[in-house]
Short mmCIF file of C-alpha atoms and ligand atoms in Angstrom, two decimals:
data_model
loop_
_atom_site.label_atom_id
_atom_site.label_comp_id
_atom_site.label_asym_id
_atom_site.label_seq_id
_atom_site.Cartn_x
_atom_site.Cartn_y
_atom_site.Cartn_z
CA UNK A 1 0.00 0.00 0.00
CA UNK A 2 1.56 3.42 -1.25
CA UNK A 3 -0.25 6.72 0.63
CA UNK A 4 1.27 10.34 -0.05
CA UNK A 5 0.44 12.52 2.57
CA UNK A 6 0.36 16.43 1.57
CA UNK A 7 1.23 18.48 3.93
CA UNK A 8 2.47 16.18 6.26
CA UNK A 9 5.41 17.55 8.14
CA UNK A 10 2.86 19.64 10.31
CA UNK A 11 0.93 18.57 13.52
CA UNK A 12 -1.73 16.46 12.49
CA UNK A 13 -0.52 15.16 9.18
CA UNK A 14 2.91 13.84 11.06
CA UNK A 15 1.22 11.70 13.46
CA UNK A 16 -0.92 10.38 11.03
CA UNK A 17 2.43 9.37 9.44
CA UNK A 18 3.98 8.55 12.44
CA UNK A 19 1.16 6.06 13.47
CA UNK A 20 1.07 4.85 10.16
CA UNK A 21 4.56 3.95 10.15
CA UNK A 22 4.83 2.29 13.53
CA UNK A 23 1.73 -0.20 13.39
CA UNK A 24 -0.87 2.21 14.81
CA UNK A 25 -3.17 0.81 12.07
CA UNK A 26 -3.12 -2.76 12.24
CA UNK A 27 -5.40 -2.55 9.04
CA UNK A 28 -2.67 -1.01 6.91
CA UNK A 29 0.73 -3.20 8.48
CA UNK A 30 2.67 -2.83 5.20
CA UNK A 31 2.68 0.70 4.46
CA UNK A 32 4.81 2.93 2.45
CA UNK A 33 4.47 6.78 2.66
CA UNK A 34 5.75 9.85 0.61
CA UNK A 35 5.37 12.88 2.62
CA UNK A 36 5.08 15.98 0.34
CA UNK A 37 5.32 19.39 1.93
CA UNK A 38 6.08 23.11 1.23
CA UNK A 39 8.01 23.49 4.62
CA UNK A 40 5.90 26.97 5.31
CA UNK A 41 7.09 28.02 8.85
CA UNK A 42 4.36 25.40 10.13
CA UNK A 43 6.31 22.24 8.18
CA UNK A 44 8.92 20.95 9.96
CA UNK A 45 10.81 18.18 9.94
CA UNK A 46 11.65 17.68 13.29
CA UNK A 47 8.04 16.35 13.15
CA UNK A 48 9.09 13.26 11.19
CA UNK A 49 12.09 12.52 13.14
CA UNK A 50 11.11 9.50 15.30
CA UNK A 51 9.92 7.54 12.26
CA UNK A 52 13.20 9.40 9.91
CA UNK A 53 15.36 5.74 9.64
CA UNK A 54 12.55 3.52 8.89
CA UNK A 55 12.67 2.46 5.04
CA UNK A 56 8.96 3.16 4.40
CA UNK A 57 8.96 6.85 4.76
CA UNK A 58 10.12 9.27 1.51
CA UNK A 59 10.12 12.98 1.46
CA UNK A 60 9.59 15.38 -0.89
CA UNK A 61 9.61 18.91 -0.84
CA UNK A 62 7.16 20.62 -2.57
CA UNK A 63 4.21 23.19 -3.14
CA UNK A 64 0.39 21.72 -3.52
CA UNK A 65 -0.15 24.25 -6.16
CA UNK A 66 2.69 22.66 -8.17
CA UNK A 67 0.43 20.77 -10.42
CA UNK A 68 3.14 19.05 -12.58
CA UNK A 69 5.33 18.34 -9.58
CA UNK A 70 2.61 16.68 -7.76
CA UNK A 71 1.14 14.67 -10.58
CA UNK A 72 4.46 13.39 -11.29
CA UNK A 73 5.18 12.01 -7.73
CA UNK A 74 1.26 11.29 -7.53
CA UNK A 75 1.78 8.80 -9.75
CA UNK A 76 1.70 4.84 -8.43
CA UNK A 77 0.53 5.48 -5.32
CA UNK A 78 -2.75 3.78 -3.73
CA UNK A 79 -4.29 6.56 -1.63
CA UNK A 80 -3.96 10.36 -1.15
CA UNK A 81 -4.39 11.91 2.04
CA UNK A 82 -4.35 16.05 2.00
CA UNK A 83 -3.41 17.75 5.25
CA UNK A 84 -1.76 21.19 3.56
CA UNK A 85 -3.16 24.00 4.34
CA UNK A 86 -2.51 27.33 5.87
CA UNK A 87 -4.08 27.06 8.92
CA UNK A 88 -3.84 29.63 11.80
CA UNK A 89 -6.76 31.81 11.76
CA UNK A 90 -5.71 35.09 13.29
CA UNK A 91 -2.72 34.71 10.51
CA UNK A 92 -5.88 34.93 8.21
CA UNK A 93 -7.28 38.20 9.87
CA UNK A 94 -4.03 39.93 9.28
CA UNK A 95 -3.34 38.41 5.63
CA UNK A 96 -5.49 36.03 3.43
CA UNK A 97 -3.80 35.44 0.21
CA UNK A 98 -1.87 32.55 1.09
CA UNK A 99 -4.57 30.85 2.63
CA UNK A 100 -6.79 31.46 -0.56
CA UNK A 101 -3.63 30.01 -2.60
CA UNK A 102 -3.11 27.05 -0.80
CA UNK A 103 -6.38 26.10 0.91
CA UNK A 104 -8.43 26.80 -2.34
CA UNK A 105 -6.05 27.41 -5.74
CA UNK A 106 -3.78 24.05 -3.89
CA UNK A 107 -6.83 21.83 -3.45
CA UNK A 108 -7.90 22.25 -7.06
CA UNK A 109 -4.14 21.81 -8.24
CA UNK A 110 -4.23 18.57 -5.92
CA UNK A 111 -8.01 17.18 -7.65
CA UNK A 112 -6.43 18.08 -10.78
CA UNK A 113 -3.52 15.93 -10.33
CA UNK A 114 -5.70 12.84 -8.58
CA UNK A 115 -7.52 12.61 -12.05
CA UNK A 116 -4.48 12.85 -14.27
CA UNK A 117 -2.92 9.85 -11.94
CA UNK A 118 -6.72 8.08 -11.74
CA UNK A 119 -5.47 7.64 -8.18
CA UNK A 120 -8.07 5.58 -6.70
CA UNK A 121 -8.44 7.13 -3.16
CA UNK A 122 -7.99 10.54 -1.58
CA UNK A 123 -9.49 11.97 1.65
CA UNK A 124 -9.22 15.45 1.69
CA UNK A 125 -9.13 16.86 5.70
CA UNK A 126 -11.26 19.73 6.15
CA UNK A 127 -12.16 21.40 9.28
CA UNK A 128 -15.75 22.32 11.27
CA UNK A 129 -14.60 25.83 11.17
CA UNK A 130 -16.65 26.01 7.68
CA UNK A 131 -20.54 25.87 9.41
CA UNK A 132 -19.64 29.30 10.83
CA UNK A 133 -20.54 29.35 14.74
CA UNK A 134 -23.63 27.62 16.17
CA UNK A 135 -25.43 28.58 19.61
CA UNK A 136 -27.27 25.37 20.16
CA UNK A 137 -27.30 21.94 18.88
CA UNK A 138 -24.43 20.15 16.74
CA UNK A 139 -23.79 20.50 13.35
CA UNK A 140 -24.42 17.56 10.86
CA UNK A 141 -22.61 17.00 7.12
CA UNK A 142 -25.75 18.51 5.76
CA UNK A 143 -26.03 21.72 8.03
CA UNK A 144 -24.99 24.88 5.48
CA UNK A 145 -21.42 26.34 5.17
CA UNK A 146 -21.55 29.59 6.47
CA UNK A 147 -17.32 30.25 7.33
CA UNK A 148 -16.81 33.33 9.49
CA UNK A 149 -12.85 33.91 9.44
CA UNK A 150 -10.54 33.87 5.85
CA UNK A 151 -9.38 30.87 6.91
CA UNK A 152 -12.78 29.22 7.60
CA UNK A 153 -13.70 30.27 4.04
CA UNK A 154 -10.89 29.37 1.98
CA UNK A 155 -11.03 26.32 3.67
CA UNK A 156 -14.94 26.02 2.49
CA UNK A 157 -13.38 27.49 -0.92
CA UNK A 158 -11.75 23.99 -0.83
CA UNK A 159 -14.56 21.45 0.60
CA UNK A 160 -16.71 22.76 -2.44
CA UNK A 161 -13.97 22.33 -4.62
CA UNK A 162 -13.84 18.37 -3.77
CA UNK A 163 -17.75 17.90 -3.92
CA UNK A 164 -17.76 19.37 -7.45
CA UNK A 165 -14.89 16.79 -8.48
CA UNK A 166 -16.82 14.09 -7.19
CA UNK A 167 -19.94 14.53 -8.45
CA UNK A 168 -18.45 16.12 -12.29
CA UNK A 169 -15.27 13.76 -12.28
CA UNK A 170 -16.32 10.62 -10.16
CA UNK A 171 -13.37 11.13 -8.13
CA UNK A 172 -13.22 8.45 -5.37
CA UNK A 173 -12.67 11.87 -2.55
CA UNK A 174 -13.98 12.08 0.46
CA UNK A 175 -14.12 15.03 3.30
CA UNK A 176 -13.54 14.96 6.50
CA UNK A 177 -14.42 17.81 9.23
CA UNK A 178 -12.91 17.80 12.42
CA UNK A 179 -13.18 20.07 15.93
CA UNK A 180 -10.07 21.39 17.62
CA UNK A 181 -7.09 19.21 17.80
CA UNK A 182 -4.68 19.18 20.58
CA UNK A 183 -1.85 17.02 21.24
CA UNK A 184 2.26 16.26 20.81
CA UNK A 185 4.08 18.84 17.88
CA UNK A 186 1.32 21.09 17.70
CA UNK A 187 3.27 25.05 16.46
CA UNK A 188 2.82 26.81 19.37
CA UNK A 189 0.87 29.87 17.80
CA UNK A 190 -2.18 27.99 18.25
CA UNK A 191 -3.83 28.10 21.53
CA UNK A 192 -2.92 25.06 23.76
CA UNK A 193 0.53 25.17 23.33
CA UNK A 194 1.33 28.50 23.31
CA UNK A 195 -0.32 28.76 26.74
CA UNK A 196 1.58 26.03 27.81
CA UNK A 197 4.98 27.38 26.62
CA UNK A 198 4.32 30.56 27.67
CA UNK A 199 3.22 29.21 30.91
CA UNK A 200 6.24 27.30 31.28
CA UNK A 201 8.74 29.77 30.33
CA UNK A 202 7.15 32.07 33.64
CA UNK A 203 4.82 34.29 31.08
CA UNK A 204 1.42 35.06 30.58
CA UNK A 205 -1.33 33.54 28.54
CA UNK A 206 -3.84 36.15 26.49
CA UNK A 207 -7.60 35.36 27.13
CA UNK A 208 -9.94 36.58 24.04
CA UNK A 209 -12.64 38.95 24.67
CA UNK A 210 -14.64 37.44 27.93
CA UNK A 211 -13.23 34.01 27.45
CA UNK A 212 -16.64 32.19 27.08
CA UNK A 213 -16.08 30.75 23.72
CA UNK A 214 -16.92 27.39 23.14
CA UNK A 215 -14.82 24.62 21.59
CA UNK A 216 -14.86 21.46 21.05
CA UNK A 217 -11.15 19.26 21.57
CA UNK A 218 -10.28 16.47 20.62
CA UNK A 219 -6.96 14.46 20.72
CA UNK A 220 -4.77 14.15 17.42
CA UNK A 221 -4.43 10.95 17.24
CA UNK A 222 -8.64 10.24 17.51
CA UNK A 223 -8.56 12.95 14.97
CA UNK A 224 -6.21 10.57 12.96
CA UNK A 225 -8.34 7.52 13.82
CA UNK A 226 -11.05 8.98 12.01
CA UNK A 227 -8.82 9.97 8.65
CA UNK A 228 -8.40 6.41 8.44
CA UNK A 229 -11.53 4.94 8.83
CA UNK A 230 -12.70 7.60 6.73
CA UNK A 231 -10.08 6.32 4.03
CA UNK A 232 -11.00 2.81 4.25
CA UNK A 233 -14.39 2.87 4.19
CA UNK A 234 -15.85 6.32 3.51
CA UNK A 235 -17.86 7.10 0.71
CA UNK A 236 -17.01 8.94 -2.46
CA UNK A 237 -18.13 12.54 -3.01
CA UNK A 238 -19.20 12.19 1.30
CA UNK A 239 -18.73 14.28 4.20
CA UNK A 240 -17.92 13.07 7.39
CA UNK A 241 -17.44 14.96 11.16
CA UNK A 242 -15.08 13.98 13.06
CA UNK A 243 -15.56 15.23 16.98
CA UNK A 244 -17.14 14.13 19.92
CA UNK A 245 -14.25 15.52 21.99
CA UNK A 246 -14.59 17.62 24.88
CA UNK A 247 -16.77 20.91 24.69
CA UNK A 248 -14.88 23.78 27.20
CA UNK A 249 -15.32 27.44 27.50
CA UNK A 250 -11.38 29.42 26.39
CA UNK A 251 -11.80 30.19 30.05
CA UNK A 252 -12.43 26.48 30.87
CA UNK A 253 -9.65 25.49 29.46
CA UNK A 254 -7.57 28.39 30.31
CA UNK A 255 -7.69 27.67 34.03
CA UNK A 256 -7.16 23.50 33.34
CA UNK A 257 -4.13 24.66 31.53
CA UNK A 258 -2.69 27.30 34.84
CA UNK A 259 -3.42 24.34 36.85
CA UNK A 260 -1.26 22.37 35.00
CA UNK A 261 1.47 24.13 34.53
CA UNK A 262 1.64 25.41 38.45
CA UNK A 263 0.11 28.78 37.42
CA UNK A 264 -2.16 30.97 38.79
CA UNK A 265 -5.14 33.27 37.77
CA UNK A 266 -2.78 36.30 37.85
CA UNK A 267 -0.83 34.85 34.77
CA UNK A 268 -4.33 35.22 32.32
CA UNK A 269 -3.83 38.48 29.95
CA UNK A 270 -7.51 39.73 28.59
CA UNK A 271 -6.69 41.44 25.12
CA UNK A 272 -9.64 42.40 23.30
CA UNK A 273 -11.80 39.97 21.31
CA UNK A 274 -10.68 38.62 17.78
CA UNK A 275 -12.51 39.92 14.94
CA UNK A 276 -15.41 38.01 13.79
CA UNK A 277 -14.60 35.43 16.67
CA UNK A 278 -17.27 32.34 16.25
CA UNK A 279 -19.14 31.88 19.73
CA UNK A 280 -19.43 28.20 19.70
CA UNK A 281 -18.71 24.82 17.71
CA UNK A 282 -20.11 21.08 18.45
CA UNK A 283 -20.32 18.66 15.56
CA UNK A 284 -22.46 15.99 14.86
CA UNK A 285 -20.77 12.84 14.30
CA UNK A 286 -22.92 10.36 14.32
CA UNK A 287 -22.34 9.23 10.41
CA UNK A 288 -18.65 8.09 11.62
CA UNK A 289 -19.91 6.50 14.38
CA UNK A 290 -21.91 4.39 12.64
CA UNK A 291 -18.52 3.33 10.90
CA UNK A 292 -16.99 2.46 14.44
CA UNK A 293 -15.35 5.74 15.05
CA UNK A 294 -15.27 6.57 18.87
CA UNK A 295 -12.60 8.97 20.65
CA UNK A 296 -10.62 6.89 22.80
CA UNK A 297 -8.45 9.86 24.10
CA UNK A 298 -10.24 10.90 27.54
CA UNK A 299 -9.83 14.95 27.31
CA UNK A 300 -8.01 15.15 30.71
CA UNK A 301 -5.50 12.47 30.58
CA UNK A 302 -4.76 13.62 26.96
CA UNK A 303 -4.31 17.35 28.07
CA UNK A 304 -1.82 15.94 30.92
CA UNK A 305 0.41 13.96 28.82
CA UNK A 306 0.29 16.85 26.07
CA UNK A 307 1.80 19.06 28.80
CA UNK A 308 3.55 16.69 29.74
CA UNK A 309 5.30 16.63 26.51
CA UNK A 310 5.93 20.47 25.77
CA UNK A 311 7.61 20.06 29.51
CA UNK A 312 9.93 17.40 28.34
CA UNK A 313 10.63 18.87 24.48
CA UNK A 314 11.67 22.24 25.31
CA UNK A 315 14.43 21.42 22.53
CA UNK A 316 11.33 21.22 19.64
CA UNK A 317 9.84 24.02 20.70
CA UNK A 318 11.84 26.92 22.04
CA UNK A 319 13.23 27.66 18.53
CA UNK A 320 9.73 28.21 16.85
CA UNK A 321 8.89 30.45 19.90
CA UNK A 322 11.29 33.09 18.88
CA UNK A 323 10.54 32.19 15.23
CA UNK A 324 6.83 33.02 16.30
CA UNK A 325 8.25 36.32 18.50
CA UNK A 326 10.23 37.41 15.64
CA UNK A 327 7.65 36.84 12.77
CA UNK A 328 5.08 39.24 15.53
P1 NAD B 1 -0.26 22.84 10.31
O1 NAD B 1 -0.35 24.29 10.08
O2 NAD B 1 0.41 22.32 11.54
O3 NAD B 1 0.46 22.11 9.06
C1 NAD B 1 0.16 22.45 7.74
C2 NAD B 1 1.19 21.77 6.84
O4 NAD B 1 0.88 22.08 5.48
C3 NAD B 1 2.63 22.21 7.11
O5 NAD B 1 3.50 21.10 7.13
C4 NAD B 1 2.94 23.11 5.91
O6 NAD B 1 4.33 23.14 5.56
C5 NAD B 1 2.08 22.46 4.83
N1 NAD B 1 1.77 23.39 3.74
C6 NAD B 1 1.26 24.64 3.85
N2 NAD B 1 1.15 25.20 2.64
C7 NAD B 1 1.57 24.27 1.74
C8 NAD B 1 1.69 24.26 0.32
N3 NAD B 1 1.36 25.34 -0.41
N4 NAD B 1 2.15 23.14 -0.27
C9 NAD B 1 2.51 22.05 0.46
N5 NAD B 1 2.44 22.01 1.80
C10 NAD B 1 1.97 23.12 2.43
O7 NAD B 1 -1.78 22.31 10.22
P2 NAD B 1 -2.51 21.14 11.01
O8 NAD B 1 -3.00 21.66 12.31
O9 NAD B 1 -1.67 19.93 10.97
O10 NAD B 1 -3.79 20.95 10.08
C11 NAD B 1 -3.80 19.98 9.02
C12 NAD B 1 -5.17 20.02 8.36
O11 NAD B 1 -6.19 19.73 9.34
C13 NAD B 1 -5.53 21.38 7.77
O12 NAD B 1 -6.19 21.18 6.53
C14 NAD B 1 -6.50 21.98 8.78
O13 NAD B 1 -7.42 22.85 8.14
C15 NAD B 1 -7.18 20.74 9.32
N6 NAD B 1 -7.71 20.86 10.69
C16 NAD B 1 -6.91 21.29 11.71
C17 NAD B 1 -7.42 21.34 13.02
C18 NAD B 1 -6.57 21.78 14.19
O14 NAD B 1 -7.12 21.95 15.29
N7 NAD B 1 -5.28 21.94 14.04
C19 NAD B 1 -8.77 20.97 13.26
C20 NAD B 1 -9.54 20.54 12.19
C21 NAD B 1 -9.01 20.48 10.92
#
């Protein structure tokens, strides 16, 4: 079995490839993976490290919107799985281009290149960030997209994008939507571990607005449990959620976080509120649990060991803080 994973040398796409490569799918034992990847500031290969030596991983550096590039290395593989994307939304706020390039102009470039190769399965990994913000209830696949943020739309840009190729091409694609991930080699610009770092470095943590936003978190690797059952036996031209995590207030999570890391109250920052900040999101993901999906993750042991981890990799992460500081 040959999968290329786009956009796999960040977060979630490396520990799919990590777990792939180290038996964490006993349905896929013999598994070969190319890893193709821009390297933005959010690839790194650092991420890849632990699973660097073994003979069934292959790297290749290169940009989703590449269309020749990635139909040439494409080619002969089994099964596409596309994590690239620009993804940090208050990047989005301050600059959208590159999130229109590579969440919408790279998606097409990457549908474009599936048919040219006839490759017979991709999963394209979307996020719940494109139904907008809900006040009550869950989202299901059929609820409208309605994307709030740049990156929420682009990212919608992209979804639509896959369901046209489907339905015009009969590309074998399939979309999944997922809530908030949190977990190992996750860039800390994004919320849990830059608390955490900045927590453990003796600094303070900024709190949007009143802190009563609503997400939903669940662990990367039941994230990644759900790509793959998704790949195996999703259906083409589908949409499936992928959540059932843990639904906390910012300030929730905030104070879980202090308690953590030693901290107290006096070490939360209020800065004012993002613009266009969604209130809420809780999906619906009943169609992949009528697959078999369930979250096996429990949201508090998870959280421990992830802190747990930025304590003990200081080395992975210290250099993208000032990367982070630098960039403002
Ligand atoms: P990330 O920012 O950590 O990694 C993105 C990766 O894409 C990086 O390795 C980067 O180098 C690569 N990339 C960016 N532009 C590229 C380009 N033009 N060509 C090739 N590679 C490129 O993101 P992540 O958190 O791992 O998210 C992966 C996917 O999951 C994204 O599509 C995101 O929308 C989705 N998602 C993320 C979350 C979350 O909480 N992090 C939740 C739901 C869905």
């Amino acid at each position: 079995m040959r999968i290329l994973a786009v956009g796999a040398a960040g977060f979630i796409g490396s520990h799919y490839v990590r777990k792939l490569l180290t038996g964490g799918f006993p349905s896929m034992p013999d598994v070969h993976v190319t890893v193709f990847d821009k390297l933005t500031y959010a690839g790194n290969p650092e991420n890849l490290a632990p699973v660097r030596t073994l003979p069934g991983l292959e790297f290749v550096r290169g940009d989703i919107c590449d269309t020749g590039l990635l139909t040439e290395v494409m080619s002969g593989h089994d099964a596409v799985v596309n994590f690239a994307a620009e993804t940090h939304v208050d990047r989005s706020i301050n600059g959208s281009v590159d999130f229109v390039r590579t969440n919408v102009q790279g998606t097409h470039s990457l549908l474009e290149a599936a048919r040219a190769t006839r490759v017979p399965r991709v999963v394209h990994v979307s996020t719940d960030e494109v139904y907008g913000s809900i006040d009550e209830g869950s989202w299901t696949e059929e609820s409208p997209l309605l994307p709030n943020s740049p990156y929420a739309a682009s990212k919608a840009g992209g979804d639509l994008l896959v369901r046209a190729f489907a339905r015009t091409h009969g590309l074998d694609v399939s979309i999944t939507r997922c809530s908030n991930n949190y977990g190992p080699y996750q860039y800390p610009e994004k919320v849990i571990p830059l608390f955490v770092t900045s927590l453990l470095e003796g600094g303070t943590v900024p709190l949007y607005g009143d802190g009563l936003n609503v997400r939903d978190w669940l662990h990367v690797d039941d994230h990644c449990r759900g790509i793959q059952l998704v790949l195996e036996q999703g259906r083409p031209g589908e949409v499936y959620n992928i959540g059932g995590g843990e639904e906390l207030t910012n300030f929730q999570l905030t104070r879980m976080l202090l308690d953590a890391c030693g901290a107290g109250p006096e070490r939360i920052r209020k800065v004012a509120d993002r613009p266009g900040h969604d209130r809420r999101y809780s999906l619906d993901d009943g169609k992949l649990r009528g697959l078999g999906y369930a979250p096996q993750v429990p949201f508090r042991q998870g959280l421990a060991d992830t802190v747990e981890w930025y304590r003990a990799h200081p080395d992975w992460w210290r250099p993208l803080r000032g990367a982070h500081a630098a960039a403002g």
